[in-house]
């Protein structure tokens, strides 16, 4: 990695999270916790996404994230899954 390259994470949005963010995915700087990333995303996209993030489930590299305070590694993929309706 060159000194001018920033380590990043990929955030992928699904269903209502995609609609609230206005995109299907974006990059965020690595090294933050899931709580920190959620706060950054709420600042970027506003209250509509913030509301979704408060009730969403998160997968980190395909696994449910239970500790929202641990810093996430560079290159990880975070899936934002809002609650789904259905029977």
JSON list of C-alpha atoms in Angstrom, two decimals:
[
{"chain": "A", "resi": 1, "resn": "UNK", "atom": "CA", "xyz": [0.00, 0.00, 0.00]},
{"chain": "A", "resi": 2, "resn": "UNK", "atom": "CA", "xyz": [1.43, 3.37, -0.91]},
{"chain": "A", "resi": 3, "resn": "UNK", "atom": "CA", "xyz": [1.50, 6.23, 1.62]},
{"chain": "A", "resi": 4, "resn": "UNK", "atom": "CA", "xyz": [-1.23, 8.05, -0.30]},
{"chain": "A", "resi": 5, "resn": "UNK", "atom": "CA", "xyz": [-3.60, 5.06, -0.28]},
{"chain": "A", "resi": 6, "resn": "UNK", "atom": "CA", "xyz": [-6.17, 4.95, 2.51]},
{"chain": "A", "resi": 7, "resn": "UNK", "atom": "CA", "xyz": [-7.20, 1.56, 3.87]},
{"chain": "A", "resi": 8, "resn": "UNK", "atom": "CA", "xyz": [-10.93, 1.13, 3.41]},
{"chain": "A", "resi": 9, "resn": "UNK", "atom": "CA", "xyz": [-13.93, -1.05, 4.16]},
{"chain": "A", "resi": 10, "resn": "UNK", "atom": "CA", "xyz": [-16.81, -1.69, 1.80]},
{"chain": "A", "resi": 11, "resn": "UNK", "atom": "CA", "xyz": [-20.32, -1.05, 3.13]},
{"chain": "A", "resi": 12, "resn": "UNK", "atom": "CA", "xyz": [-23.12, -2.75, 1.19]},
{"chain": "A", "resi": 13, "resn": "UNK", "atom": "CA", "xyz": [-26.72, -1.69, 1.72]},
{"chain": "A", "resi": 14, "resn": "UNK", "atom": "CA", "xyz": [-29.75, -3.93, 1.28]},
{"chain": "A", "resi": 15, "resn": "UNK", "atom": "CA", "xyz": [-33.51, -3.25, 0.99]},
{"chain": "A", "resi": 16, "resn": "UNK", "atom": "CA", "xyz": [-34.57, -0.19, 3.04]},
{"chain": "A", "resi": 17, "resn": "UNK", "atom": "CA", "xyz": [-30.97, 0.63, 3.91]},
{"chain": "A", "resi": 18, "resn": "UNK", "atom": "CA", "xyz": [-30.20, 0.95, 0.19]},
{"chain": "A", "resi": 19, "resn": "UNK", "atom": "CA", "xyz": [-33.15, 3.29, -0.28]},
{"chain": "A", "resi": 20, "resn": "UNK", "atom": "CA", "xyz": [-32.17, 5.41, 2.74]},
{"chain": "A", "resi": 21, "resn": "UNK", "atom": "CA", "xyz": [-28.52, 5.68, 1.67]},
{"chain": "A", "resi": 22, "resn": "UNK", "atom": "CA", "xyz": [-29.40, 6.29, -1.98]},
{"chain": "A", "resi": 23, "resn": "UNK", "atom": "CA", "xyz": [-26.77, 3.79, -3.14]},
{"chain": "A", "resi": 24, "resn": "UNK", "atom": "CA", "xyz": [-26.00, 0.10, -2.99]},
{"chain": "A", "resi": 25, "resn": "UNK", "atom": "CA", "xyz": [-22.48, 0.42, -1.56]},
{"chain": "A", "resi": 26, "resn": "UNK", "atom": "CA", "xyz": [-19.72, 2.81, -0.58]},
{"chain": "A", "resi": 27, "resn": "UNK", "atom": "CA", "xyz": [-16.26, 2.88, 0.95]},
{"chain": "A", "resi": 28, "resn": "UNK", "atom": "CA", "xyz": [-15.39, 4.06, 4.45]},
{"chain": "A", "resi": 29, "resn": "UNK", "atom": "CA", "xyz": [-11.98, 4.37, 6.16]},
{"chain": "A", "resi": 30, "resn": "UNK", "atom": "CA", "xyz": [-10.77, 1.25, 7.99]},
{"chain": "A", "resi": 31, "resn": "UNK", "atom": "CA", "xyz": [-9.88, 1.21, 11.67]},
{"chain": "A", "resi": 32, "resn": "UNK", "atom": "CA", "xyz": [-13.23, 2.35, 13.02]},
{"chain": "A", "resi": 33, "resn": "UNK", "atom": "CA", "xyz": [-15.62, 0.20, 15.00]},
{"chain": "A", "resi": 34, "resn": "UNK", "atom": "CA", "xyz": [-19.07, -0.62, 13.66]},
{"chain": "A", "resi": 35, "resn": "UNK", "atom": "CA", "xyz": [-20.52, 2.01, 16.00]},
{"chain": "A", "resi": 36, "resn": "UNK", "atom": "CA", "xyz": [-18.08, 4.58, 14.59]},
{"chain": "A", "resi": 37, "resn": "UNK", "atom": "CA", "xyz": [-18.88, 3.63, 11.02]},
{"chain": "A", "resi": 38, "resn": "UNK", "atom": "CA", "xyz": [-22.62, 3.84, 11.70]},
{"chain": "A", "resi": 39, "resn": "UNK", "atom": "CA", "xyz": [-22.15, 7.34, 13.14]},
{"chain": "A", "resi": 40, "resn": "UNK", "atom": "CA", "xyz": [-20.13, 8.42, 10.08]},
{"chain": "A", "resi": 41, "resn": "UNK", "atom": "CA", "xyz": [-22.74, 7.01, 7.69]},
{"chain": "A", "resi": 42, "resn": "UNK", "atom": "CA", "xyz": [-25.53, 8.80, 9.57]},
{"chain": "A", "resi": 43, "resn": "UNK", "atom": "CA", "xyz": [-23.63, 12.08, 9.17]},
{"chain": "A", "resi": 44, "resn": "UNK", "atom": "CA", "xyz": [-23.11, 11.44, 5.46]},
{"chain": "A", "resi": 45, "resn": "UNK", "atom": "CA", "xyz": [-26.70, 10.45, 4.66]},
{"chain": "A", "resi": 46, "resn": "UNK", "atom": "CA", "xyz": [-28.95, 11.95, 7.34]},
{"chain": "A", "resi": 47, "resn": "UNK", "atom": "CA", "xyz": [-31.65, 10.88, 9.73]},
{"chain": "A", "resi": 48, "resn": "UNK", "atom": "CA", "xyz": [-33.42, 8.48, 7.37]},
{"chain": "A", "resi": 49, "resn": "UNK", "atom": "CA", "xyz": [-30.36, 6.22, 7.21]},
{"chain": "A", "resi": 50, "resn": "UNK", "atom": "CA", "xyz": [-29.57, 6.83, 10.88]},
{"chain": "A", "resi": 51, "resn": "UNK", "atom": "CA", "xyz": [-33.00, 5.41, 11.78]},
{"chain": "A", "resi": 52, "resn": "UNK", "atom": "CA", "xyz": [-32.35, 2.31, 9.67]},
{"chain": "A", "resi": 53, "resn": "UNK", "atom": "CA", "xyz": [-28.89, 1.83, 11.19]},
{"chain": "A", "resi": 54, "resn": "UNK", "atom": "CA", "xyz": [-30.33, 1.87, 14.72]},
{"chain": "A", "resi": 55, "resn": "UNK", "atom": "CA", "xyz": [-32.40, -1.26, 14.00]},
{"chain": "A", "resi": 56, "resn": "UNK", "atom": "CA", "xyz": [-30.28, -2.98, 11.33]},
{"chain": "A", "resi": 57, "resn": "UNK", "atom": "CA", "xyz": [-28.25, -6.15, 11.64]},
{"chain": "A", "resi": 58, "resn": "UNK", "atom": "CA", "xyz": [-24.67, -6.09, 10.39]},
{"chain": "A", "resi": 59, "resn": "UNK", "atom": "CA", "xyz": [-22.59, -8.80, 8.80]},
{"chain": "A", "resi": 60, "resn": "UNK", "atom": "CA", "xyz": [-18.82, -8.38, 8.67]},
{"chain": "A", "resi": 61, "resn": "UNK", "atom": "CA", "xyz": [-17.32, -10.60, 5.98]},
{"chain": "A", "resi": 62, "resn": "UNK", "atom": "CA", "xyz": [-20.49, -12.70, 6.08]},
{"chain": "A", "resi": 63, "resn": "UNK", "atom": "CA", "xyz": [-20.59, -13.18, 9.87]},
{"chain": "A", "resi": 64, "resn": "UNK", "atom": "CA", "xyz": [-22.99, -11.51, 12.31]},
{"chain": "A", "resi": 65, "resn": "UNK", "atom": "CA", "xyz": [-21.21, -8.76, 14.22]},
{"chain": "A", "resi": 66, "resn": "UNK", "atom": "CA", "xyz": [-21.97, -8.92, 17.95]},
{"chain": "A", "resi": 67, "resn": "UNK", "atom": "CA", "xyz": [-19.27, -6.51, 19.20]},
{"chain": "A", "resi": 68, "resn": "UNK", "atom": "CA", "xyz": [-19.97, -3.11, 17.70]},
{"chain": "A", "resi": 69, "resn": "UNK", "atom": "CA", "xyz": [-16.95, -1.52, 19.43]},
{"chain": "A", "resi": 70, "resn": "UNK", "atom": "CA", "xyz": [-14.08, -3.58, 17.98]},
{"chain": "A", "resi": 71, "resn": "UNK", "atom": "CA", "xyz": [-12.14, -1.85, 15.17]},
{"chain": "A", "resi": 72, "resn": "UNK", "atom": "CA", "xyz": [-12.74, -3.51, 11.82]},
{"chain": "A", "resi": 73, "resn": "UNK", "atom": "CA", "xyz": [-9.85, -4.60, 9.59]},
{"chain": "A", "resi": 74, "resn": "UNK", "atom": "CA", "xyz": [-9.01, -3.00, 6.27]},
{"chain": "A", "resi": 75, "resn": "UNK", "atom": "CA", "xyz": [-10.61, -4.76, 3.34]},
{"chain": "A", "resi": 76, "resn": "UNK", "atom": "CA", "xyz": [-13.61, -6.04, 5.30]},
{"chain": "A", "resi": 77, "resn": "UNK", "atom": "CA", "xyz": [-17.10, -5.96, 3.80]},
{"chain": "A", "resi": 78, "resn": "UNK", "atom": "CA", "xyz": [-19.98, -4.79, 5.98]},
{"chain": "A", "resi": 79, "resn": "UNK", "atom": "CA", "xyz": [-23.51, -5.74, 4.97]},
{"chain": "A", "resi": 80, "resn": "UNK", "atom": "CA", "xyz": [-26.29, -3.53, 6.39]},
{"chain": "A", "resi": 81, "resn": "UNK", "atom": "CA", "xyz": [-29.49, -5.56, 6.73]},
{"chain": "A", "resi": 82, "resn": "UNK", "atom": "CA", "xyz": [-32.59, -3.71, 7.94]},
{"chain": "A", "resi": 83, "resn": "UNK", "atom": "CA", "xyz": [-35.40, -5.73, 9.50]},
{"chain": "A", "resi": 84, "resn": "UNK", "atom": "CA", "xyz": [-37.34, -7.55, 6.82]},
{"chain": "A", "resi": 85, "resn": "UNK", "atom": "CA", "xyz": [-41.13, -7.87, 6.75]},
{"chain": "A", "resi": 86, "resn": "UNK", "atom": "CA", "xyz": [-42.78, -11.06, 5.72]},
{"chain": "A", "resi": 87, "resn": "UNK", "atom": "CA", "xyz": [-44.25, -14.25, 6.98]}
]
